[in-house]
Tab-separated table of C-alpha atoms and ligand atoms in Angstrom:
chain	number	residue	atom	x	y	z
A	29	UNK	CA	-1.921	-5.423	-39.422
A	30	UNK	CA	-1.845	-2.809	-42.093
A	31	UNK	CA	-2.185	0.732	-40.703
A	32	UNK	CA	-3.741	2.171	-43.929
A	33	UNK	CA	-6.885	0.047	-43.846
A	34	UNK	CA	-10.214	1.216	-42.394
A	35	UNK	CA	-13.008	-1.166	-41.562
A	36	UNK	CA	-16.656	-0.059	-41.231
A	37	UNK	CA	-20.221	-1.015	-41.928
A	38	UNK	CA	-20.973	-1.082	-45.603
A	39	UNK	CA	-23.084	1.749	-46.965
A	40	UNK	CA	-26.001	0.718	-49.157
A	41	UNK	CA	-24.465	2.696	-52.076
A	42	UNK	CA	-21.300	0.535	-51.741
A	43	UNK	CA	-23.108	-2.665	-52.519
A	44	UNK	CA	-21.992	-3.129	-56.119
A	45	UNK	CA	-18.287	-2.456	-55.318
A	46	UNK	CA	-18.329	-4.761	-52.280
A	47	UNK	CA	-20.200	-7.499	-54.234
A	48	UNK	CA	-17.481	-7.196	-56.924
A	49	UNK	CA	-14.673	-7.621	-54.424
A	50	UNK	CA	-16.218	-10.845	-53.056
A	51	UNK	CA	-16.903	-12.366	-56.520
A	52	UNK	CA	-13.295	-11.526	-57.515
A	53	UNK	CA	-11.878	-12.923	-54.229
A	54	UNK	CA	-13.501	-16.296	-54.786
A	55	UNK	CA	-13.096	-16.319	-58.581
A	56	UNK	CA	-16.620	-17.915	-58.385
A	57	UNK	CA	-19.733	-16.236	-59.842
A	58	UNK	CA	-21.950	-18.267	-57.526
A	59	UNK	CA	-20.786	-16.011	-54.752
A	60	UNK	CA	-22.641	-13.156	-56.421
A	61	UNK	CA	-25.872	-15.218	-56.413
A	62	UNK	CA	-25.367	-16.127	-52.715
A	63	UNK	CA	-24.884	-12.400	-51.818
A	64	UNK	CA	-27.900	-11.425	-53.874
A	65	UNK	CA	-30.040	-14.094	-52.320
A	66	UNK	CA	-28.817	-13.096	-48.796
A	67	UNK	CA	-29.581	-9.331	-49.440
A	68	UNK	CA	-33.030	-10.080	-50.469
A	69	UNK	CA	-33.806	-12.332	-47.525
A	70	UNK	CA	-34.855	-11.928	-43.909
A	71	UNK	CA	-31.430	-13.009	-42.865
A	72	UNK	CA	-29.888	-9.740	-44.111
A	73	UNK	CA	-29.349	-6.752	-42.054
A	74	UNK	CA	-27.421	-3.710	-43.273
A	75	UNK	CA	-25.533	-3.297	-40.019
A	76	UNK	CA	-24.043	-6.769	-40.488
A	77	UNK	CA	-22.130	-6.157	-43.706
A	78	UNK	CA	-18.561	-4.668	-43.381
A	79	UNK	CA	-16.071	-3.317	-45.832
A	80	UNK	CA	-12.322	-2.864	-45.571
A	81	UNK	CA	-11.085	0.364	-47.289
A	82	UNK	CA	-7.627	1.275	-48.445
A	83	UNK	CA	-7.894	5.028	-49.320
A	84	UNK	CA	-11.377	5.164	-50.849
A	85	UNK	CA	-11.214	1.815	-52.475
A	86	UNK	CA	-13.102	-1.231	-51.179
A	87	UNK	CA	-10.574	-4.004	-50.807
A	88	UNK	CA	-12.466	-6.460	-48.610
A	89	UNK	CA	-16.017	-7.429	-47.773
A	90	UNK	CA	-17.594	-9.614	-45.112
A	91	UNK	CA	-21.182	-10.560	-44.492
A	92	UNK	CA	-22.781	-11.792	-41.316
A	93	UNK	CA	-26.404	-12.939	-41.640
A	94	UNK	CA	-29.124	-14.102	-39.250
A	95	UNK	CA	-29.470	-17.899	-38.538
A	96	UNK	CA	-30.863	-20.135	-35.802
A	97	UNK	CA	-29.360	-22.305	-33.164
A	98	UNK	CA	-31.782	-25.132	-32.252
A	99	UNK	CA	-30.807	-25.378	-28.628
A	100	UNK	CA	-32.444	-27.730	-26.040
A	101	UNK	CA	-34.295	-24.849	-24.247
A	102	UNK	CA	-35.292	-22.698	-27.132
A	103	UNK	CA	-34.393	-21.312	-30.610
A	104	UNK	CA	-31.541	-18.836	-30.219
A	105	UNK	CA	-30.910	-16.162	-32.859
A	106	UNK	CA	-27.295	-16.433	-33.953
A	107	UNK	CA	-25.110	-15.111	-36.813
A	108	UNK	CA	-23.187	-16.819	-39.793
A	109	UNK	CA	-20.021	-15.319	-41.178
A	110	UNK	CA	-20.225	-15.928	-44.940
A	111	UNK	CA	-18.671	-14.933	-47.267
A	112	UNK	CA	-15.489	-12.953	-46.598
A	113	UNK	CA	-13.229	-11.964	-49.448
A	114	UNK	CA	-10.336	-9.727	-50.084
A	115	UNK	CA	-9.431	-8.400	-53.607
A	116	UNK	CA	-7.073	-10.870	-55.164
A	117	UNK	CA	-4.209	-8.450	-55.781
A	118	UNK	CA	-3.994	-7.402	-52.140
A	119	UNK	CA	-4.572	-10.776	-50.503
A	120	UNK	CA	-2.114	-11.931	-47.636
A	121	UNK	CA	-1.365	-8.477	-46.721
A	122	UNK	CA	-3.387	-8.454	-43.420
A	123	UNK	CA	-6.626	-6.881	-44.847
A	124	UNK	CA	-8.696	-10.000	-44.200
A	125	UNK	CA	-7.416	-10.112	-40.531
A	126	UNK	CA	-8.167	-6.397	-40.055
A	127	UNK	CA	-11.584	-6.816	-41.512
A	128	UNK	CA	-12.563	-9.852	-39.527
A	129	UNK	CA	-11.003	-8.470	-36.177
A	130	UNK	CA	-12.748	-5.065	-36.442
A	131	UNK	CA	-16.079	-6.599	-37.490
A	132	UNK	CA	-16.057	-9.059	-34.530
A	133	UNK	CA	-15.218	-6.118	-32.242
A	134	UNK	CA	-18.132	-4.155	-33.499
A	135	UNK	CA	-20.438	-7.125	-33.248
A	136	UNK	CA	-19.247	-7.678	-29.595
A	137	UNK	CA	-19.993	-4.079	-28.697
A	138	UNK	CA	-23.407	-3.854	-30.338
A	139	UNK	CA	-25.228	-7.117	-30.943
A	140	UNK	CA	-27.531	-9.192	-28.837
A	141	UNK	CA	-26.783	-12.381	-30.616
A	142	UNK	CA	-24.410	-14.778	-28.650
A	143	UNK	CA	-22.556	-16.645	-31.351
A	144	UNK	CA	-20.971	-16.396	-34.851
A	145	UNK	CA	-20.719	-19.595	-36.833
A	146	UNK	CA	-18.744	-20.186	-40.034
A	147	UNK	CA	-17.321	-22.969	-42.151
A	148	UNK	CA	-13.929	-22.042	-43.389
A	149	UNK	CA	-10.215	-22.674	-43.575
A	150	UNK	CA	-9.344	-24.488	-40.292
A	151	UNK	CA	-5.878	-22.882	-40.004
A	152	UNK	CA	-7.083	-19.271	-40.538
A	153	UNK	CA	-9.885	-18.531	-38.049
A	154	UNK	CA	-8.549	-19.679	-34.639
A	155	UNK	CA	-6.308	-16.577	-34.579
A	156	UNK	CA	-9.528	-14.497	-34.186
A	157	UNK	CA	-10.837	-16.589	-31.386
A	158	UNK	CA	-12.939	-19.064	-33.292
A	159	UNK	CA	-13.086	-22.604	-32.044
A	160	UNK	CA	-14.241	-25.868	-33.364
A	161	UNK	CA	-18.047	-26.005	-32.972
A	162	UNK	CA	-17.951	-29.559	-31.445
A	163	UNK	CA	-15.791	-28.287	-28.595
A	164	UNK	CA	-18.612	-26.090	-27.355
A	165	UNK	CA	-21.389	-28.690	-28.032
A	166	UNK	CA	-22.626	-27.489	-31.405
A	167	UNK	CA	-23.804	-29.699	-34.080
A	168	UNK	CA	-22.943	-28.877	-37.815
A	169	UNK	CA	-25.858	-28.308	-40.176
A	170	UNK	CA	-24.450	-30.676	-42.771
A	171	UNK	CA	-22.474	-33.917	-42.893
A	172	UNK	CA	-20.587	-32.404	-45.741
A	173	UNK	CA	-18.712	-29.817	-43.562
A	174	UNK	CA	-15.462	-31.179	-42.348
A	175	UNK	CA	-15.478	-31.088	-38.526
A	176	UNK	CA	-12.372	-28.956	-38.484
A	177	UNK	CA	-14.047	-26.402	-40.671
A	178	UNK	CA	-17.218	-25.889	-38.615
A	179	UNK	CA	-16.220	-23.094	-36.191
A	180	UNK	CA	-17.855	-20.723	-33.812
A	181	UNK	CA	-16.972	-17.517	-32.022
A	182	UNK	CA	-18.544	-16.499	-28.762
A	183	UNK	CA	-19.851	-12.949	-28.302
A	184	UNK	CA	-20.567	-11.425	-24.879
A	185	UNK	CA	-24.118	-12.646	-24.757
A	186	UNK	CA	-23.038	-16.322	-24.986
A	187	UNK	CA	-24.111	-18.620	-22.068
A	188	UNK	CA	-22.946	-22.259	-21.691
A	189	UNK	CA	-26.580	-23.694	-21.949
A	190	UNK	CA	-26.453	-22.570	-25.509
A	191	UNK	CA	-25.726	-25.845	-27.389
A	192	UNK	CA	-27.315	-27.740	-30.365
A	193	UNK	CA	-27.664	-27.562	-34.003
A	194	UNK	CA	-26.892	-24.609	-36.260
A	195	UNK	CA	-29.728	-24.096	-38.737
A	196	UNK	CA	-28.663	-22.064	-41.835
A	197	UNK	CA	-31.179	-19.620	-43.364
A	198	UNK	CA	-32.622	-21.236	-46.453
A	199	UNK	CA	-30.846	-19.095	-48.971
A	200	UNK	CA	-27.574	-21.043	-48.187
A	201	UNK	CA	-29.539	-24.228	-49.179
A	202	UNK	CA	-31.114	-22.719	-52.235
A	203	UNK	CA	-27.700	-21.635	-53.442
A	204	UNK	CA	-26.221	-25.031	-52.533
A	205	UNK	CA	-23.599	-23.099	-50.632
A	206	UNK	CA	-23.202	-25.404	-47.597
A	207	UNK	CA	-20.417	-27.899	-47.135
A	208	UNK	CA	-18.276	-29.613	-49.719
A	209	UNK	CA	-19.415	-31.795	-52.675
A	210	UNK	CA	-17.132	-34.307	-54.352
B	11	COA	C1	-9.281	-15.823	-46.888
B	11	COA	C2	-9.124	-14.327	-47.096
B	11	COA	C3	-10.317	-13.557	-46.789
B	11	COA	C4	-7.983	-13.868	-46.120
B	11	COA	O1	-7.726	-12.472	-46.329
B	11	COA	P1	-6.195	-11.964	-46.507
B	11	COA	O2	-6.181	-10.515	-46.435
B	11	COA	O3	-5.669	-12.589	-47.711
B	11	COA	O4	-5.512	-12.679	-45.195
B	11	COA	P2	-4.481	-12.025	-44.186
B	11	COA	O5	-3.443	-11.273	-44.887
B	11	COA	O6	-5.300	-11.309	-43.091
B	11	COA	O7	-3.916	-13.377	-43.530
B	11	COA	C5	-3.046	-14.153	-44.296
B	11	COA	C6	-3.088	-15.493	-43.822
B	11	COA	O8	-4.333	-16.010	-44.290
B	11	COA	C7	-4.218	-17.452	-44.455
B	11	COA	N1	-4.814	-17.758	-45.711
B	11	COA	C8	-5.285	-16.797	-46.627
B	11	COA	N2	-5.733	-17.447	-47.720
B	11	COA	C9	-5.619	-18.787	-47.450
B	11	COA	C10	-6.024	-20.013	-48.104
B	11	COA	N3	-6.527	-19.984	-49.342
B	11	COA	N4	-5.702	-21.174	-47.532
B	11	COA	C11	-5.178	-21.249	-46.395
B	11	COA	N5	-4.800	-20.124	-45.663
B	11	COA	C12	-5.028	-18.935	-46.254
B	11	COA	C13	-2.789	-17.765	-44.361
B	11	COA	O9	-2.619	-18.298	-42.995
B	11	COA	C14	-2.119	-16.454	-44.552
B	11	COA	O10	-0.904	-16.369	-43.874
B	11	COA	P3	0.411	-16.467	-44.795
B	11	COA	O11	0.373	-15.300	-45.675
B	11	COA	O12	1.465	-16.351	-43.721
B	11	COA	O13	0.385	-17.793	-45.498
B	11	COA	C15	-8.585	-13.904	-48.565
B	11	COA	O14	-7.408	-14.617	-48.838
B	11	COA	C16	-9.618	-14.327	-49.611
B	11	COA	O15	-10.450	-13.496	-49.992
B	11	COA	N6	-9.456	-15.583	-50.130
B	11	COA	C17	-10.271	-15.943	-51.269
B	11	COA	C18	-11.783	-16.185	-50.784
B	11	COA	C19	-11.866	-17.140	-49.541
B	11	COA	O16	-11.212	-18.196	-49.588
B	11	COA	N7	-12.613	-16.778	-48.553
B	11	COA	C20	-12.734	-17.440	-47.277
B	11	COA	C21	-13.283	-18.772	-47.327
B	11	COA	S1	-13.245	-19.585	-45.766
């Protein structure tokens, strides 16, 4: 874990720089449209966007947004982690790990939501405590998400009755940002 990296909630005036880091990380301009759509939607909350700084430069950015779990008893407010990106020239140097670890620690200390879902690289996220969604009784929102990529992290408010289907906020669908297409 790098010692010269600080992780904290993104300030509103850091939006352009953080957005640019995410777009560069993915080398994919559609990430910018996804971020813009999220930021304009009900699923955005300023307290759920985190940056990693090296000195005074933003080198990593992760966004959590509001989503639903359609559980048997009731709808449960949950979070989705997407996207997370580290500036290409400093990837694989522990910055993504610091960012995700610290952000999850802050969420665990501050949030009422019980769960964080994501779809991502199956070999990367278990080190932070993410597990396959199916292991805890969760149903993926799309048949186009490989089962190993649909993962979930339990926050302190999690209770075992919370099972069911993840429902993404509609911006993910509007941006066609769910699952894989051939
Ligand atoms: C994925 C990402 C956020 C990780 O941040 P990072 O600072 O590079 O990662 P860390 O240094 O904390 O961890 C390194 C480990 O991440 C894993 N990893 C990173 N990118 C990976 C990739 N494209 N495929 C598989 N594993 C990857 C590896 O296990 C790597 O370990 P290694 O260096 O021993 O091979 C960053 O690489 C990134 O922005 N990638 C492009 C955007 C992206 O793919 N985002 C996530 C989509 S799920």
